[in-house]
Every structure is written in C-alpha cells, then in structure tokens.
PDB file of C-alpha atoms in Angstrom:
ATOM      1  CA  MET A   1      33.613   1.756 -49.476  1.00 48.00           C
ATOM      2  CA  ASP A   2      35.222   2.007 -46.277  1.00 51.00           C
ATOM      3  CA  ARG A   3      33.020   4.231 -45.181  1.00 50.00           C
ATOM      4  CA  ILE A   4      29.814   2.296 -45.824  1.00 48.00           C
ATOM      5  CA  ALA A   5      31.395  -0.588 -44.591  1.00 46.00           C
ATOM      6  CA  ALA A   6      31.776   1.275 -40.877  1.00 47.00           C
ATOM      7  CA  ALA A   7      28.643   2.668 -41.241  1.00 45.00           C
ATOM      8  CA  GLY A   8      27.332  -0.978 -41.414  1.00 49.00           C
ATOM      9  CA  LEU A   9      29.225  -2.558 -38.856  1.00 46.00           C
ATOM     10  CA  ALA A  10      28.339   0.344 -36.529  1.00 47.00           C
ATOM     11  CA  ALA A  11      24.442   0.249 -37.411  1.00 47.00           C
ATOM     12  CA  ALA A  12      24.666  -3.785 -36.834  1.00 48.00           C
ATOM     13  CA  LEU A  13      26.654  -3.154 -33.379  1.00 47.00           C
ATOM     14  CA  ALA A  14      24.651  -0.445 -31.982  1.00 43.00           C
ATOM     15  CA  LEU A  15      21.512  -2.722 -32.064  1.00 36.00           C
ATOM     16  CA  THR A  16      19.296  -0.618 -34.201  1.00 37.00           C
ATOM     17  CA  PRO A  17      20.728   1.148 -37.083  1.00 38.00           C
ATOM     18  CA  LEU A  18      19.562   5.065 -36.855  1.00 36.00           C
ATOM     19  CA  ALA A  19      19.822   8.285 -38.083  1.00 37.00           C
ATOM     20  CA  ALA A  20      22.101  10.478 -36.544  1.00 39.00           C
ATOM     21  CA  SER A  21      20.053  12.960 -34.308  1.00 38.00           C
ATOM     22  CA  ALA A  22      20.436  16.572 -35.502  1.00 41.00           C
ATOM     23  CA  GLN A  23      20.894  17.621 -31.832  1.00 43.00           C
ATOM     24  CA  PRO A  24      23.674  16.556 -29.717  1.00 49.00           C
ATOM     25  CA  ALA A  25      22.445  13.691 -27.454  1.00 50.00           C
ATOM     26  CA  ASP A  26      22.686  15.428 -24.069  1.00 58.00           C
ATOM     27  CA  SER A  27      20.165  18.224 -25.032  1.00 77.00           C
ATOM     28  CA  MET A  28      17.690  15.919 -25.246  1.00 80.00           C
ATOM     29  CA  THR A  29      15.803  14.057 -22.696  1.00 85.00           C
ATOM     30  CA  ARG A  30      15.408  10.155 -22.812  1.00 83.00           C
ATOM     31  CA  SER A  31      12.343  10.545 -24.059  1.00 85.00           C
ATOM     32  CA  GLU A  32      13.127  12.743 -26.906  1.00 88.00           C
ATOM     33  CA  ARG A  33      16.084  10.011 -27.694  1.00 87.00           C
ATOM     34  CA  ILE A  34      14.152   7.021 -27.496  1.00 88.00           C
ATOM     35  CA  GLU A  35      10.809   8.709 -29.524  1.00 89.00           C
ATOM     36  CA  LYS A  36      13.541   9.240 -32.153  1.00 90.00           C
ATOM     37  CA  ARG A  37      15.110   6.214 -32.606  1.00 89.00           C
ATOM     38  CA  THR A  38      11.341   4.402 -32.724  1.00 90.00           C
ATOM     39  CA  LYS A  39      10.498   6.378 -35.267  1.00 92.00           C
ATOM     40  CA  GLY A  40      13.296   5.205 -37.101  1.00 91.00           C
ATOM     41  CA  MET A  41      12.570   1.580 -35.801  1.00 91.00           C
ATOM     42  CA  GLU A  42       9.369   1.809 -37.346  1.00 93.00           C
ATOM     43  CA  LYS A  43      10.593   2.640 -40.536  1.00 94.00           C
ATOM     44  CA  ARG A  44      13.119   0.156 -40.467  1.00 92.00           C
ATOM     45  CA  PHE A  45      10.316  -2.487 -40.046  1.00 94.00           C
ATOM     46  CA  GLU A  46       8.479  -1.594 -43.037  1.00 95.00           C
ATOM     47  CA  ARG A  47      11.503  -1.573 -45.123  1.00 95.00           C
ATOM     48  CA  LEU A  48      13.022  -4.881 -43.703  1.00 94.00           C
ATOM     49  CA  ASP A  49       9.327  -6.542 -44.406  1.00 95.00           C
ATOM     50  CA  VAL A  50      10.058  -7.269 -48.400  1.00 94.00           C
ATOM     51  CA  ASP A  51       6.938  -9.552 -48.454  1.00 95.00           C
ATOM     52  CA  LYS A  52       4.924  -7.007 -46.748  1.00 95.00           C
ATOM     53  CA  ASP A  53       2.895  -9.679 -44.706  1.00 96.00           C
ATOM     54  CA  GLY A  54       3.531  -7.494 -41.557  1.00 95.00           C
ATOM     55  CA  VAL A  55       5.700  -9.970 -40.254  1.00 96.00           C
ATOM     56  CA  LEU A  56       9.776 -10.258 -39.979  1.00 95.00           C
ATOM     57  CA  THR A  57      11.310 -13.278 -40.180  1.00 95.00           C
ATOM     58  CA  GLN A  58      14.953 -13.983 -39.048  1.00 91.00           C
ATOM     59  CA  GLU A  59      16.318 -13.809 -42.410  1.00 92.00           C
ATOM     60  CA  GLU A  60      14.575 -11.044 -43.168  1.00 94.00           C
ATOM     61  CA  ALA A  61      15.516  -8.951 -40.465  1.00 93.00           C
ATOM     62  CA  GLN A  62      19.509 -10.302 -40.954  1.00 92.00           C
ATOM     63  CA  ALA A  63      19.294  -9.738 -44.856  1.00 93.00           C
ATOM     64  CA  PRO A  64      21.020  -6.287 -44.268  1.00 92.00           C
ATOM     65  CA  LEU A  65      23.459  -7.271 -41.976  1.00 90.00           C
ATOM     66  CA  THR A  66      24.626 -10.212 -44.138  1.00 92.00           C
ATOM     67  CA  LYS A  67      25.293  -7.653 -46.581  1.00 93.00           C
ATOM     68  CA  ALA A  68      27.409  -5.301 -44.864  1.00 89.00           C
ATOM     69  CA  PHE A  69      29.476  -8.515 -43.268  1.00 91.00           C
ATOM     70  CA  ALA A  70      30.225  -9.136 -46.704  1.00 93.00           C
ATOM     71  CA  ARG A  71      31.622  -5.724 -47.668  1.00 91.00           C
ATOM     72  CA  MET A  72      33.864  -5.312 -44.427  1.00 90.00           C
ATOM     73  CA  ASP A  73      35.017  -9.233 -44.749  1.00 94.00           C
ATOM     74  CA  LYS A  74      37.615  -7.569 -47.306  1.00 91.00           C
ATOM     75  CA  ASP A  75      39.524 -10.573 -47.970  1.00 93.00           C
ATOM     76  CA  GLY A  76      36.460 -12.820 -48.053  1.00 94.00           C
ATOM     77  CA  ASP A  77      37.248 -15.133 -45.487  1.00 95.00           C
ATOM     78  CA  GLY A  78      33.936 -15.340 -43.609  1.00 94.00           C
ATOM     79  CA  VAL A  79      35.658 -13.485 -41.152  1.00 94.00           C
ATOM     80  CA  LEU A  80      36.709  -9.941 -40.082  1.00 91.00           C
ATOM     81  CA  SER A  81      40.103 -10.346 -38.985  1.00 90.00           C
ATOM     82  CA  ALA A  82      41.405  -7.786 -36.120  1.00 86.00           C
ATOM     83  CA  GLU A  83      43.206  -5.772 -38.747  1.00 88.00           C
ATOM     84  CA  GLU A  84      39.811  -5.570 -40.681  1.00 89.00           C
ATOM     85  CA  ILE A  85      38.380  -4.715 -37.680  1.00 84.00           C
ATOM     86  CA  LYS A  86      40.956  -2.032 -36.982  1.00 83.00           C
ATOM     87  CA  GLY A  87      40.526  -0.061 -40.294  1.00 85.00           C
ATOM     88  CA  LEU A  88      36.729  -0.331 -39.794  1.00 82.00           C
ATOM     89  CA  ARG A  89      36.871   1.214 -36.129  1.00 80.00           C
ATOM     90  CA  ALA A  90      39.209   4.364 -37.261  1.00 83.00           C
ATOM     91  CA  VAL A  91      36.601   5.060 -39.958  1.00 83.00           C
ATOM     92  CA  ALA A  92      33.828   4.669 -37.987  1.00 79.00           C
ATOM     93  CA  GLU A  93      35.160   6.904 -34.981  1.00 81.00           C
ATOM     94  CA  LYS A  94      36.209   9.702 -37.858  1.00 84.00           C
ATOM     95  CA  ARG A  95      32.643   9.858 -38.968  1.00 82.00           C
ATOM     96  CA  LEU A  96      31.365   9.846 -35.173  1.00 78.00           C
ATOM     97  CA  ALA A  97      33.757  12.853 -34.795  1.00 80.00           C
ATOM     98  CA  LYS A  98      32.549  14.457 -37.773  1.00 82.00           C
ATOM     99  CA  ARG A  99      29.197  14.498 -36.766  1.00 74.00           C
ATOM    100  CA  GLY A 100      29.907  15.269 -32.819  1.00 72.00           C
ATOM    101  CA  ASP A 101      29.392  11.842 -31.709  1.00 60.00           C
ATOM    102  CA  ASP A 102      33.216  11.520 -30.988  1.00 56.00           C
ATOM    103  CA  ASP A 103      32.348  10.361 -27.150  1.00 55.00           C
ATOM    104  CA  ARG A 104      30.260   7.553 -27.941  1.00 54.00           C
ATOM    105  CA  PRO A 105      33.063   5.149 -28.491  1.00 49.00           C
ATOM    106  CA  ARG A 106      34.259   5.689 -24.907  1.00 48.00           C
ATOM    107  CA  ALA A 107      30.999   6.167 -23.585  1.00 39.00           C
ATOM    108  CA  ARG A 108      29.897   2.043 -24.256  1.00 44.00           C
ATOM    109  CA  LYS A 109      32.088  -0.827 -23.914  1.00 47.00           C
ATOM    110  CA  ASP A 110      33.820  -1.507 -27.555  1.00 67.00           C
ATOM    111  CA  ARG A 111      31.411  -3.182 -29.425  1.00 72.00           C
ATOM    112  CA  PHE A 112      33.688  -4.730 -31.393  1.00 75.00           C
ATOM    113  CA  ASP A 113      35.037  -7.267 -28.392  1.00 77.00           C
ATOM    114  CA  ARG A 114      31.829  -7.592 -27.470  1.00 81.00           C
ATOM    115  CA  ALA A 115      31.020  -8.829 -30.617  1.00 83.00           C
ATOM    116  CA  ASP A 116      34.064 -11.598 -30.683  1.00 84.00           C
ATOM    117  CA  LYS A 117      32.525 -14.176 -28.127  1.00 86.00           C
ATOM    118  CA  ASP A 118      34.946 -16.918 -28.016  1.00 88.00           C
ATOM    119  CA  GLY A 119      38.028 -14.068 -27.484  1.00 86.00           C
ATOM    120  CA  ASP A 120      40.382 -14.549 -30.527  1.00 88.00           C
ATOM    121  CA  GLY A 121      40.262 -11.385 -31.984  1.00 85.00           C
ATOM    122  CA  LYS A 122      38.379 -12.184 -34.965  1.00 90.00           C
ATOM    123  CA  ILE A 123      34.301 -11.833 -35.936  1.00 90.00           C
ATOM    124  CA  THR A 124      32.612 -14.279 -37.299  1.00 92.00           C
ATOM    125  CA  ARG A 125      29.862 -13.916 -39.617  1.00 92.00           C
ATOM    126  CA  ASP A 126      27.585 -15.750 -37.070  1.00 90.00           C
ATOM    127  CA  GLU A 127      29.168 -13.220 -33.696  1.00 89.00           C
ATOM    128  CA  PHE A 128      28.403 -10.354 -36.143  1.00 88.00           C
ATOM    129  CA  LEU A 129      25.212 -11.330 -36.958  1.00 87.00           C
ATOM    130  CA  ALA A 130      24.380 -12.116 -32.941  1.00 82.00           C
ATOM    131  CA  GLN A 131      25.053  -8.745 -32.076  1.00 81.00           C
ATOM    132  CA  GLY A 132      23.183  -7.160 -34.927  1.00 76.00           C
ATOM    133  CA  LEU A 133      19.604  -8.486 -33.732  1.00 83.00           C
ATOM    134  CA  PRO A 134      18.589  -8.509 -29.780  1.00 85.00           C
ATOM    135  CA  TRP A 135      15.932  -6.053 -30.600  1.00 87.00           C
ATOM    136  CA  PHE A 136      14.143  -8.801 -32.665  1.00 91.00           C
ATOM    137  CA  ARG A 137      14.894 -11.401 -29.808  1.00 90.00           C
ATOM    138  CA  ARG A 138      13.561  -9.420 -27.486  1.00 91.00           C
ATOM    139  CA  ALA A 139      10.416  -8.495 -29.691  1.00 94.00           C
ATOM    140  CA  ASP A 140       9.665 -11.899 -30.392  1.00 95.00           C
ATOM    141  CA  LYS A 141       7.540 -12.815 -27.247  1.00 91.00           C
ATOM    142  CA  ASP A 142       6.317 -16.568 -28.669  1.00 93.00           C
ATOM    143  CA  GLY A 143       9.987 -17.669 -29.210  1.00 92.00           C
ATOM    144  CA  ASP A 144       8.297 -18.425 -33.182  1.00 94.00           C
ATOM    145  CA  GLY A 145      11.626 -17.076 -34.941  1.00 92.00           C
ATOM    146  CA  LYS A 146       9.320 -13.985 -36.503  1.00 95.00           C
ATOM    147  CA  VAL A 147       8.394 -10.756 -35.128  1.00 96.00           C
ATOM    148  CA  THR A 148       4.632  -9.609 -35.775  1.00 96.00           C
ATOM    149  CA  LYS A 149       3.690  -5.923 -36.193  1.00 95.00           C
ATOM    150  CA  ALA A 150       2.000  -6.148 -32.972  1.00 95.00           C
ATOM    151  CA  GLU A 151       4.914  -7.468 -31.216  1.00 96.00           C
ATOM    152  CA  PHE A 152       7.494  -4.792 -32.810  1.00 95.00           C
ATOM    153  CA  ASP A 153       5.078  -2.186 -31.356  1.00 95.00           C
ATOM    154  CA  ALA A 154       4.845  -4.049 -27.939  1.00 94.00           C
ATOM    155  CA  LEU A 155       8.528  -3.819 -27.637  1.00 94.00           C
ATOM    156  CA  LEU A 156       8.685   0.059 -29.149  1.00 93.00           C
ATOM    157  CA  GLU A 157       5.635   1.198 -26.532  1.00 93.00           C
ATOM    158  CA  LYS A 158       7.558  -0.477 -23.844  1.00 93.00           C
ATOM    159  CA  MET A 159      10.771   1.403 -24.647  1.00 89.00           C
ATOM    160  CA  LYS A 160       8.941   4.414 -24.332  1.00 89.00           C
ATOM    161  CA  SER A 161       7.319   3.803 -21.425  1.00 90.00           C
ATOM    162  CA  ARG A 162      10.685   3.069 -19.601  1.00 88.00           C
ATOM    163  CA  ALA A 163      12.147   6.012 -21.443  1.00 84.00           C
ATOM    164  CA  ALA A 164       9.102   8.145 -20.231  1.00 84.00           C
ATOM    165  CA  SER A 165       9.179   7.211 -16.387  1.00 86.00           C
ATOM    166  CA  ARG A 166      12.810   8.084 -16.075  1.00 83.00           C
ATOM    167  CA  ASP A 167      12.405  11.373 -17.524  1.00 76.00           C
ATOM    168  CA  GLY A 168       8.853  11.555 -15.732  1.00 71.00           C
ATOM    169  CA  ALA A 169       7.049  11.998 -18.573  1.00 54.00           C
ATOM    170  CA  ALA A 170       4.021  10.594 -19.978  1.00 53.00           C
ATOM    171  CA  PRO A 171       5.020   8.037 -23.492  1.00 49.00           C
ATOM    172  CA  LYS A 172       3.692   9.438 -26.771  1.00 51.00           C
ATOM    173  CA  LYS A 173       1.999   6.157 -27.916  1.00 52.00           C
ATOM    174  CA  ALA A 174       2.134   5.346 -31.762  1.00 48.00           C
ATOM    175  CA  SER A 175      -1.250   6.631 -32.683  1.00 46.00           C
ATOM    176  CA  ASP A 176      -0.575   9.796 -30.770  1.00 46.00           C
ATOM    177  CA  ARG A 177       2.045  10.767 -33.604  1.00 42.00           C
ATOM    178  CA  ALA A 178       1.512  12.371 -36.403  1.00 39.00           C
ATOM    179  CA  GLY A 179       1.647  10.111 -39.968  1.00 38.00           C
ATOM    180  CA  VAL A 180       2.911   7.160 -38.208  1.00 37.00           C
ATOM    181  CA  GLY A 181       0.957   3.735 -38.149  1.00 35.00           C
ATOM    182  CA  ASP A 182      -2.447   2.495 -39.775  1.00 33.00           C
ATOM    183  CA  ALA A 183      -5.627   0.583 -39.304  1.00 31.00           C
ATOM    184  CA  GLY A 184      -3.579  -2.365 -39.426  1.00 33.00           C
ATOM    185  CA  ASP A 185      -1.573  -0.985 -36.532  1.00 33.00           C
ATOM    186  CA  THR A 186      -4.501  -0.645 -33.746  1.00 30.00           C
ATOM    187  CA  ASP A 187      -6.241  -3.836 -33.821  1.00 31.00           C
ATOM    188  CA  GLU A 188      -4.215  -5.778 -31.549  1.00 32.00           C
ATOM    189  CA  ASP A 189      -2.794  -4.757 -27.964  1.00 33.00           C
ATOM    190  CA  ALA A 190       0.366  -5.317 -27.246  1.00 35.00           C
ATOM    191  CA  ASP A 191       1.080  -7.863 -24.512  1.00 32.00           C
TER     192      ASP A 191
END
C-alpha cells in the first residue's frame, strides 16, 4: 500500500503522471521525451474523461489525485504530516532508484517542499491538489474550469514545438503518429 501511495504522490507532484521510460533519460532527446510524455497524456485525457464528452472538468481531472491523497493520508486527518511525507519520500526514492532514476530526486527541487505552500511542514489536500494539475491550468485557455480536447491538443503541440526548437528538429503532430487521434481531434485548430 505504501508503494501505491508513493507512486500516486510522485505522479501527482510530477505535473503529469507518466509511464517510466524504457531508455535512460539522458539517451533520449528532449523531443523524444516529450513525444513519449504527450502520448501518455493523450491516454490519460481519454481515461479521465469519464463521461466521454471530450471535455475534462476540474473534478474529473482531480479524481485520481483525490483518491491518491486519501490513500497517503494514513491517519485520515486531511493532512500529510511530516512523518507521512518522510515515509512516502523514502518509498518513492527506492522505486526511482530501482528504475534507474535515482538522480531525479536530486535533479529537481523537492516537490514535497514546493507543495507545502504555507511552509508548515504539512501538505493539505488543497495544497496537494494544486500541485497536481498545472497542465490543466495551462490548457484551460478560456479559464472556464474545463479543458476541451482542442485545448488539450494545443497544449501538447506547444510542448512538442518547444522541445523540437530546443533540439533543432521538427515536431511531430498528433496526426503524424500512428494509432493516435481520430477525426474528431482535427476539427479545430489549436489557438
């Protein structure tokens, strides 16, 4: 159970929960890493859109994070205490080391500390949820609290374009990838 809870926290605090890379991260270009990430994000959008209307509400997007928080909050007080965080951090670091990602905790600012906005050494449910959905806020261009498939696709294209410009390569569009997208994905331009 601790392993599941740590995985949930790591995923939620890593902006976008994604599958582990089969290749070491440093052997992949930025564009390759982003391409892999966006494919995972596309699958996640479909999974999170429980009513299959092509629109993610904030509640739909937060549902897995809410469940993960409840599993991690061992004493059920609505707050991740320093002790709970310490245990989750240890499990997450073991899991990352086993996967060969043992540099990741040192390479990024400690996400637990970033989540603790008020600096009290605890993470409330609201602090936890706020850290887990920055992609949602970036994708919701009109600020209506919902992310349409077109808004989501625009976010993914922007991510790929940035990575490609840093790598000096042309980004792959969703329509260029085999087995991804459908006719409904192309009826609106991303802007």
